[in-house]
Amino acid sequence: YPHISIFFVTRSCKMSSSDKAAFLKVFTILKDELIGDLEQLPGISDDVKLQLTTYYTECLDVTVPGGKMTRGLCVVKGIEVLKGRALTEEEFNDASILGWQVEWLQAYFLVADDIMDGSITRRGAPCWYKHPHVTQDNGINDALFLENLIYKTLRRHFKKHPSYVHLLELFIETSHRTIVGQHLDTNGTPYADGKRAPLDLSRFTLGRYKACVQYKTSYYSFYISCALALSYCGIPPESEMYKRAEEVCLRLGEYFQIQDDVLDAFAPPEILGKIGTDIEDAKCSWLVCKALELVTPDQRQ
């Protein structure tokens, strides 16, 4: 597969409106299945079940769709290109289910990240935890709930698939690496005695930034979509294709995060879809790392 790197950079971006429409239909099916699971829980009265299903229907509708869906659609396009033909209905359904699990993974990370950053808006609307009937307490639990739904859906739809274990491992490893990256991001300026320690500019280096970006962004935003497509198509985990895809995706992730850092600082909220907080949160962003690389000793002081 000599074309593999080109595929991941170019072909995955050519999404049509019909792709998105069909993809969104699969979300509705998955949501209904998961809400149905709540309705089948034993030992809970009907009125409490109604409370649960109403709350989590809104939670899923608000937190999972609504973005560009590029991560999820890349899985569909990836499988299509690897197959070298249009997908059958069953293959498209499988690919869409896998794609939505990446979108679910992002929803889990964003709900948690907004709480950690104290963010106000997301995608032009209040963050999920900022909804008056949600609050931070529910928001934390809802992030855990969103992650759990990934594994329920994978078990429901792929338990008999030959790549089931590898698919699980990809989500487990991607979650682990993203959580490590989130720690690096949150602790650009560490905490001491329950509050931020004095600013230590020596911690703001491009080396630390690159590690943070690699783990916080690249794996869940780019690599997992490519790896899921490879795995579903029967490419064994030890194949060199995963390594080649990873190399490309890490570079894409770094570019993506640098762009995001610039937008966080300079884009108006109505364009960005949220109120940027990187400067307020003393984040180890590309802007400050690059500035510190260029300043004179006097300017650093």
mmCIF file of C-alpha atoms in Angstrom, residues 26-301:
data_model
loop_
_atom_site.group_PDB
_atom_site.id
_atom_site.type_symbol
_atom_site.label_atom_id
_atom_site.label_comp_id
_atom_site.label_asym_id
_atom_site.label_seq_id
_atom_site.Cartn_x
_atom_site.Cartn_y
_atom_site.Cartn_z
ATOM 1 C CA VAL A 26 -26.289 6.031 12.336
ATOM 2 C CA PHE A 27 -25.856 8.314 15.356
ATOM 3 C CA THR A 28 -29.602 8.333 15.901
ATOM 4 C CA ILE A 29 -29.695 4.519 15.795
ATOM 5 C CA LEU A 30 -26.797 4.220 18.264
ATOM 6 C CA LYS A 31 -28.348 6.797 20.599
ATOM 7 C CA ASP A 32 -31.667 4.940 20.591
ATOM 8 C CA GLU A 33 -29.892 1.675 21.419
ATOM 9 C CA LEU A 34 -28.062 3.223 24.352
ATOM 10 C CA ILE A 35 -31.148 4.973 25.709
ATOM 11 C CA GLY A 36 -32.949 1.641 25.331
ATOM 12 C CA ASP A 37 -30.319 0.089 27.593
ATOM 13 C CA LEU A 38 -31.312 2.557 30.311
ATOM 14 C CA GLU A 39 -34.948 1.592 29.888
ATOM 15 C CA GLN A 40 -34.032 -2.048 30.516
ATOM 16 C CA LEU A 41 -32.155 -1.463 33.768
ATOM 17 C CA PRO A 42 -33.609 -3.631 36.536
ATOM 18 C CA GLY A 43 -34.895 -2.349 39.864
ATOM 19 C CA ILE A 44 -35.637 1.204 38.722
ATOM 20 C CA SER A 45 -39.178 2.571 38.645
ATOM 21 C CA ASP A 46 -40.695 3.894 35.436
ATOM 22 C CA ASP A 47 -40.688 7.505 36.599
ATOM 23 C CA VAL A 48 -36.976 7.352 37.475
ATOM 24 C CA LYS A 49 -36.236 5.668 34.144
ATOM 25 C CA LEU A 50 -38.033 8.512 32.402
ATOM 26 C CA GLN A 51 -35.831 10.978 34.275
ATOM 27 C CA LEU A 52 -32.699 9.079 33.199
ATOM 28 C CA THR A 53 -33.688 8.686 29.575
ATOM 29 C CA THR A 54 -34.775 12.327 29.239
ATOM 30 C CA TYR A 55 -31.543 13.605 30.765
ATOM 31 C CA TYR A 56 -29.203 11.371 28.791
ATOM 32 C CA THR A 57 -31.039 11.873 25.512
ATOM 33 C CA GLU A 58 -30.324 15.575 25.880
ATOM 34 C CA CYS A 59 -26.756 14.863 27.009
ATOM 35 C CA LEU A 60 -25.995 12.803 23.904
ATOM 36 C CA ASP A 61 -27.697 15.254 21.540
ATOM 37 C CA VAL A 62 -25.752 18.200 22.974
ATOM 38 C CA THR A 63 -22.300 16.686 23.473
ATOM 39 C CA VAL A 64 -21.732 14.148 20.674
ATOM 40 C CA PRO A 65 -22.876 15.581 17.289
ATOM 41 C CA GLY A 66 -22.644 19.264 16.411
ATOM 42 C CA GLY A 67 -19.012 19.481 15.334
ATOM 43 C CA LYS A 68 -17.507 18.945 11.896
ATOM 44 C CA MET A 69 -17.478 15.157 12.496
ATOM 45 C CA THR A 70 -14.174 14.922 10.624
ATOM 46 C CA ARG A 71 -12.721 12.360 13.020
ATOM 47 C CA GLY A 72 -15.626 9.989 12.561
ATOM 48 C CA LEU A 73 -15.998 10.495 8.832
ATOM 49 C CA CYS A 74 -12.288 9.784 8.372
ATOM 50 C CA VAL A 75 -12.944 6.232 9.544
ATOM 51 C CA VAL A 76 -15.613 5.779 6.867
ATOM 52 C CA LYS A 77 -13.429 7.276 4.139
ATOM 53 C CA GLY A 78 -10.432 5.292 5.321
ATOM 54 C CA ILE A 79 -12.232 1.975 4.999
ATOM 55 C CA GLU A 80 -13.624 3.001 1.628
ATOM 56 C CA VAL A 81 -10.173 3.820 0.262
ATOM 57 C CA LEU A 82 -8.558 0.698 1.719
ATOM 58 C CA LYS A 83 -11.306 -1.418 0.155
ATOM 59 C CA GLY A 84 -10.758 0.370 -3.144
ATOM 60 C CA ARG A 85 -14.459 0.565 -3.904
ATOM 61 C CA ALA A 86 -17.779 1.857 -2.633
ATOM 62 C CA LEU A 87 -18.798 0.275 0.653
ATOM 63 C CA THR A 88 -21.657 -2.164 0.966
ATOM 64 C CA GLU A 89 -24.497 -1.144 3.269
ATOM 65 C CA GLU A 90 -23.137 -3.406 6.007
ATOM 66 C CA GLU A 91 -19.604 -2.029 5.641
ATOM 67 C CA PHE A 92 -20.835 1.566 5.683
ATOM 68 C CA ASN A 93 -22.856 0.834 8.807
ATOM 69 C CA ASP A 94 -19.859 -0.773 10.539
ATOM 70 C CA ALA A 95 -17.564 2.064 9.476
ATOM 71 C CA SER A 96 -20.040 4.676 10.709
ATOM 72 C CA ILE A 97 -20.427 2.928 14.062
ATOM 73 C CA LEU A 98 -16.655 2.950 14.517
ATOM 74 C CA GLY A 99 -16.534 6.582 13.419
ATOM 75 C CA TRP A 100 -19.136 7.561 15.971
ATOM 76 C CA GLN A 101 -17.098 5.941 18.715
ATOM 77 C CA VAL A 102 -14.305 8.390 17.887
ATOM 78 C CA GLU A 103 -16.853 11.208 18.111
ATOM 79 C CA TRP A 104 -18.007 9.785 21.460
ATOM 80 C CA LEU A 105 -14.387 9.731 22.608
ATOM 81 C CA GLN A 106 -14.026 13.379 21.673
ATOM 82 C CA ALA A 107 -17.253 14.245 23.498
ATOM 83 C CA TYR A 108 -15.903 12.575 26.643
ATOM 84 C CA PHE A 109 -12.653 14.545 26.409
ATOM 85 C CA LEU A 110 -14.352 17.874 25.657
ATOM 86 C CA VAL A 111 -16.878 17.635 28.497
ATOM 87 C CA ALA A 112 -14.041 16.891 30.937
ATOM 88 C CA ASP A 113 -11.673 19.453 29.404
ATOM 89 C CA ASP A 114 -14.242 22.248 29.630
ATOM 90 C CA ILE A 115 -14.653 21.568 33.343
ATOM 91 C CA MET A 116 -10.894 21.470 33.955
ATOM 92 C CA ASP A 117 -10.349 24.704 32.024
ATOM 93 C CA GLY A 118 -13.403 26.462 33.451
ATOM 94 C CA SER A 119 -14.542 27.146 29.886
ATOM 95 C CA ILE A 120 -17.753 29.052 29.205
ATOM 96 C CA THR A 121 -18.799 28.075 25.687
ATOM 97 C CA ARG A 122 -18.284 25.194 23.269
ATOM 98 C CA ARG A 123 -19.371 25.219 19.606
ATOM 99 C CA GLY A 124 -21.085 28.557 20.084
ATOM 100 C CA ALA A 125 -23.244 27.417 23.019
ATOM 101 C CA PRO A 126 -22.772 27.017 26.784
ATOM 102 C CA CYS A 127 -20.526 24.128 27.772
ATOM 103 C CA TRP A 128 -22.482 21.070 28.886
ATOM 104 C CA TYR A 129 -21.592 21.533 32.563
ATOM 105 C CA LYS A 130 -22.727 25.170 32.317
ATOM 106 C CA HIS A 131 -26.332 24.128 31.622
ATOM 107 C CA PRO A 132 -28.277 25.060 34.781
ATOM 108 C CA HIS A 133 -29.654 21.539 35.313
ATOM 109 C CA VAL A 134 -26.245 19.880 34.778
ATOM 110 C CA THR A 135 -23.543 21.645 36.835
ATOM 111 C CA GLN A 136 -19.987 20.473 37.387
ATOM 112 C CA ASP A 137 -20.990 17.482 39.531
ATOM 113 C CA ASN A 138 -23.154 15.932 36.818
ATOM 114 C CA GLY A 139 -20.710 17.008 34.116
ATOM 115 C CA ILE A 140 -17.899 14.916 35.589
ATOM 116 C CA ASN A 141 -20.140 11.874 35.815
ATOM 117 C CA ASP A 142 -21.459 12.486 32.297
ATOM 118 C CA ALA A 143 -17.911 12.490 30.890
ATOM 119 C CA LEU A 144 -17.390 9.041 32.446
ATOM 120 C CA PHE A 145 -20.761 7.936 31.076
ATOM 121 C CA LEU A 146 -19.824 9.022 27.547
ATOM 122 C CA GLU A 147 -16.601 7.024 27.659
ATOM 123 C CA ASN A 148 -18.416 3.940 28.948
ATOM 124 C CA LEU A 149 -20.838 4.033 26.022
ATOM 125 C CA ILE A 150 -17.951 3.472 23.596
ATOM 126 C CA TYR A 151 -17.256 0.039 25.023
ATOM 127 C CA LYS A 152 -20.931 -0.906 25.267
ATOM 128 C CA THR A 153 -21.372 -0.087 21.580
ATOM 129 C CA LEU A 154 -18.204 -1.882 20.493
ATOM 130 C CA ARG A 155 -19.309 -4.983 22.387
ATOM 131 C CA ARG A 156 -22.795 -4.834 20.914
ATOM 132 C CA HIS A 157 -21.692 -4.470 17.289
ATOM 133 C CA PHE A 158 -18.188 -5.945 17.003
ATOM 134 C CA LYS A 159 -17.901 -8.706 19.588
ATOM 135 C CA LYS A 160 -17.785 -11.347 16.822
ATOM 136 C CA HIS A 161 -15.589 -9.309 14.464
ATOM 137 C CA PRO A 162 -12.068 -10.745 14.024
ATOM 138 C CA SER A 163 -10.535 -7.360 14.921
ATOM 139 C CA TYR A 164 -12.646 -6.834 18.069
ATOM 140 C CA VAL A 165 -9.785 -7.087 20.560
ATOM 141 C CA HIS A 166 -7.550 -4.811 18.513
ATOM 142 C CA LEU A 167 -10.348 -2.251 18.149
ATOM 143 C CA LEU A 168 -10.745 -2.224 21.936
ATOM 144 C CA GLU A 169 -6.997 -1.852 22.400
ATOM 145 C CA LEU A 170 -6.893 1.142 20.069
ATOM 146 C CA PHE A 171 -9.498 2.971 22.150
ATOM 147 C CA ILE A 172 -7.860 1.996 25.438
ATOM 148 C CA GLU A 173 -4.400 3.120 24.308
ATOM 149 C CA THR A 174 -5.688 6.325 22.709
ATOM 150 C CA SER A 175 -7.582 7.244 25.886
ATOM 151 C CA HIS A 176 -4.497 6.556 27.989
ATOM 152 C CA ARG A 177 -2.234 8.709 25.834
ATOM 153 C CA THR A 178 -4.736 11.559 25.648
ATOM 154 C CA ILE A 179 -5.137 11.574 29.433
ATOM 155 C CA VAL A 180 -1.331 11.804 29.790
ATOM 156 C CA GLY A 181 -1.346 14.681 27.320
ATOM 157 C CA GLN A 182 -4.128 16.403 29.238
ATOM 158 C CA HIS A 183 -2.017 16.212 32.396
ATOM 159 C CA LEU A 184 0.910 17.833 30.589
ATOM 160 C CA ASP A 185 -1.415 20.536 29.294
ATOM 161 C CA THR A 186 -3.040 21.230 32.658
ATOM 162 C CA ASN A 187 0.291 21.366 34.494
ATOM 163 C CA GLY A 188 2.236 23.715 32.266
ATOM 164 C CA THR A 189 2.127 25.769 35.447
ATOM 165 C CA PRO A 190 1.830 23.245 38.311
ATOM 166 C CA TYR A 191 -0.321 23.483 41.407
ATOM 167 C CA ALA A 192 0.934 23.959 44.965
ATOM 168 C CA ASP A 193 -1.164 24.191 48.128
ATOM 169 C CA GLY A 194 -4.358 24.010 46.079
ATOM 170 C CA LYS A 195 -3.527 26.887 43.766
ATOM 171 C CA ARG A 196 -1.283 27.698 40.841
ATOM 172 C CA ALA A 197 2.402 27.937 41.693
ATOM 173 C CA PRO A 198 4.268 31.086 40.630
ATOM 174 C CA LEU A 199 4.845 31.190 36.897
ATOM 175 C CA ASP A 200 8.032 29.345 35.900
ATOM 176 C CA LEU A 201 8.956 30.298 32.355
ATOM 177 C CA SER A 202 11.590 27.562 32.155
ATOM 178 C CA ARG A 203 8.753 25.046 31.814
ATOM 179 C CA PHE A 204 7.470 26.687 28.633
ATOM 180 C CA THR A 205 9.604 24.995 25.988
ATOM 181 C CA LEU A 206 8.841 23.758 22.490
ATOM 182 C CA GLY A 207 10.029 20.316 23.587
ATOM 183 C CA ARG A 208 7.389 20.134 26.312
ATOM 184 C CA TYR A 209 4.837 21.621 23.929
ATOM 185 C CA LYS A 210 5.513 18.997 21.264
ATOM 186 C CA ALA A 211 5.097 16.170 23.782
ATOM 187 C CA CYS A 212 1.876 17.707 25.074
ATOM 188 C CA VAL A 213 0.440 18.080 21.580
ATOM 189 C CA GLN A 214 1.452 14.588 20.526
ATOM 190 C CA TYR A 215 -0.372 12.997 23.421
ATOM 191 C CA LYS A 216 -3.242 15.424 23.968
ATOM 192 C CA THR A 217 -4.283 15.937 20.343
ATOM 193 C CA SER A 218 -2.621 13.818 17.675
ATOM 194 C CA TYR A 219 -3.667 10.334 18.731
ATOM 195 C CA TYR A 220 -7.369 10.929 19.248
ATOM 196 C CA SER A 221 -7.813 13.596 16.572
ATOM 197 C CA PHE A 222 -5.934 11.864 13.760
ATOM 198 C CA TYR A 223 -4.272 8.535 14.431
ATOM 199 C CA ILE A 224 -7.128 6.515 15.893
ATOM 200 C CA SER A 225 -9.366 7.175 12.871
ATOM 201 C CA CYS A 226 -6.670 5.855 10.549
ATOM 202 C CA ALA A 227 -5.822 2.898 12.782
ATOM 203 C CA LEU A 228 -9.471 1.849 13.106
ATOM 204 C CA ALA A 229 -9.806 1.792 9.327
ATOM 205 C CA LEU A 230 -6.700 -0.358 9.015
ATOM 206 C CA SER A 231 -7.828 -2.732 11.750
ATOM 207 C CA TYR A 232 -11.354 -3.146 10.397
ATOM 208 C CA CYS A 233 -9.894 -4.011 6.984
ATOM 209 C CA GLY A 234 -7.861 -6.810 8.521
ATOM 210 C CA ILE A 235 -4.429 -5.178 8.528
ATOM 211 C CA PRO A 236 -2.572 -6.953 11.386
ATOM 212 C CA PRO A 237 -1.419 -4.790 14.336
ATOM 213 C CA GLU A 238 2.247 -5.524 13.625
ATOM 214 C CA SER A 239 2.002 -4.108 10.081
ATOM 215 C CA GLU A 240 4.333 -1.250 9.174
ATOM 216 C CA MET A 241 1.286 0.624 7.898
ATOM 217 C CA TYR A 242 0.309 1.638 11.442
ATOM 218 C CA LYS A 243 3.743 3.142 12.037
ATOM 219 C CA ARG A 244 3.656 5.056 8.771
ATOM 220 C CA ALA A 245 0.178 6.356 9.534
ATOM 221 C CA GLU A 246 1.271 7.377 13.035
ATOM 222 C CA GLU A 247 4.202 9.400 11.688
ATOM 223 C CA VAL A 248 1.930 11.376 9.384
ATOM 224 C CA CYS A 249 -0.776 11.839 12.015
ATOM 225 C CA LEU A 250 1.621 13.167 14.649
ATOM 226 C CA ARG A 251 2.740 15.882 12.254
ATOM 227 C CA LEU A 252 -0.843 16.730 11.356
ATOM 228 C CA GLY A 253 -1.730 16.911 15.048
ATOM 229 C CA GLU A 254 1.095 19.335 15.766
ATOM 230 C CA TYR A 255 0.019 21.629 12.938
ATOM 231 C CA PHE A 256 -3.615 21.383 14.036
ATOM 232 C CA GLN A 257 -2.801 22.317 17.648
ATOM 233 C CA ILE A 258 -0.574 25.247 16.663
ATOM 234 C CA GLN A 259 -3.447 26.573 14.576
ATOM 235 C CA ASP A 260 -5.828 26.020 17.496
ATOM 236 C CA ASP A 261 -3.509 27.928 19.850
ATOM 237 C CA VAL A 262 -3.404 30.922 17.513
ATOM 238 C CA LEU A 263 -7.180 30.893 17.137
ATOM 239 C CA ASP A 264 -7.641 30.613 20.923
ATOM 240 C CA ALA A 265 -5.702 33.843 21.392
ATOM 241 C CA PHE A 266 -6.865 35.900 18.425
ATOM 242 C CA ALA A 267 -10.130 34.570 16.946
ATOM 243 C CA PRO A 268 -13.357 36.243 18.140
ATOM 244 C CA PRO A 269 -15.704 33.911 20.069
ATOM 245 C CA GLU A 270 -18.341 33.996 17.344
ATOM 246 C CA ILE A 271 -15.780 32.562 14.909
ATOM 247 C CA LEU A 272 -13.959 30.262 17.332
ATOM 248 C CA GLY A 273 -17.173 28.884 18.831
ATOM 249 C CA LYS A 274 -15.817 29.324 22.366
ATOM 250 C CA ILE A 275 -14.116 31.884 24.578
ATOM 251 C CA GLY A 276 -10.381 31.224 24.515
ATOM 252 C CA THR A 277 -8.778 30.730 27.948
ATOM 253 C CA ASP A 278 -5.212 29.584 27.172
ATOM 254 C CA ILE A 279 -3.555 32.823 28.331
ATOM 255 C CA GLU A 280 -5.736 33.062 31.442
ATOM 256 C CA ASP A 281 -4.963 29.418 32.276
ATOM 257 C CA ALA A 282 -1.199 29.906 31.714
ATOM 258 C CA LYS A 283 -1.170 27.094 29.166
ATOM 259 C CA CYS A 284 2.031 25.905 27.527
ATOM 260 C CA SER A 285 0.855 27.077 24.111
ATOM 261 C CA TRP A 286 2.870 27.429 20.918
ATOM 262 C CA LEU A 287 2.594 31.219 21.066
ATOM 263 C CA VAL A 288 4.286 31.597 24.443
ATOM 264 C CA CYS A 289 6.902 28.905 23.712
ATOM 265 C CA LYS A 290 7.831 30.548 20.424
ATOM 266 C CA ALA A 291 7.856 34.022 21.984
ATOM 267 C CA LEU A 292 10.198 32.852 24.762
ATOM 268 C CA GLU A 293 12.477 31.367 22.131
ATOM 269 C CA LEU A 294 12.787 34.790 20.467
ATOM 270 C CA VAL A 295 12.914 37.230 23.412
ATOM 271 C CA THR A 296 16.011 38.880 24.846
ATOM 272 C CA PRO A 297 16.982 38.227 28.507
ATOM 273 C CA ASP A 298 15.585 41.640 29.452
ATOM 274 C CA GLN A 299 12.281 40.930 27.727
ATOM 275 C CA ARG A 300 12.049 37.563 29.498
ATOM 276 C CA GLN A 301 12.229 39.373 32.823
#
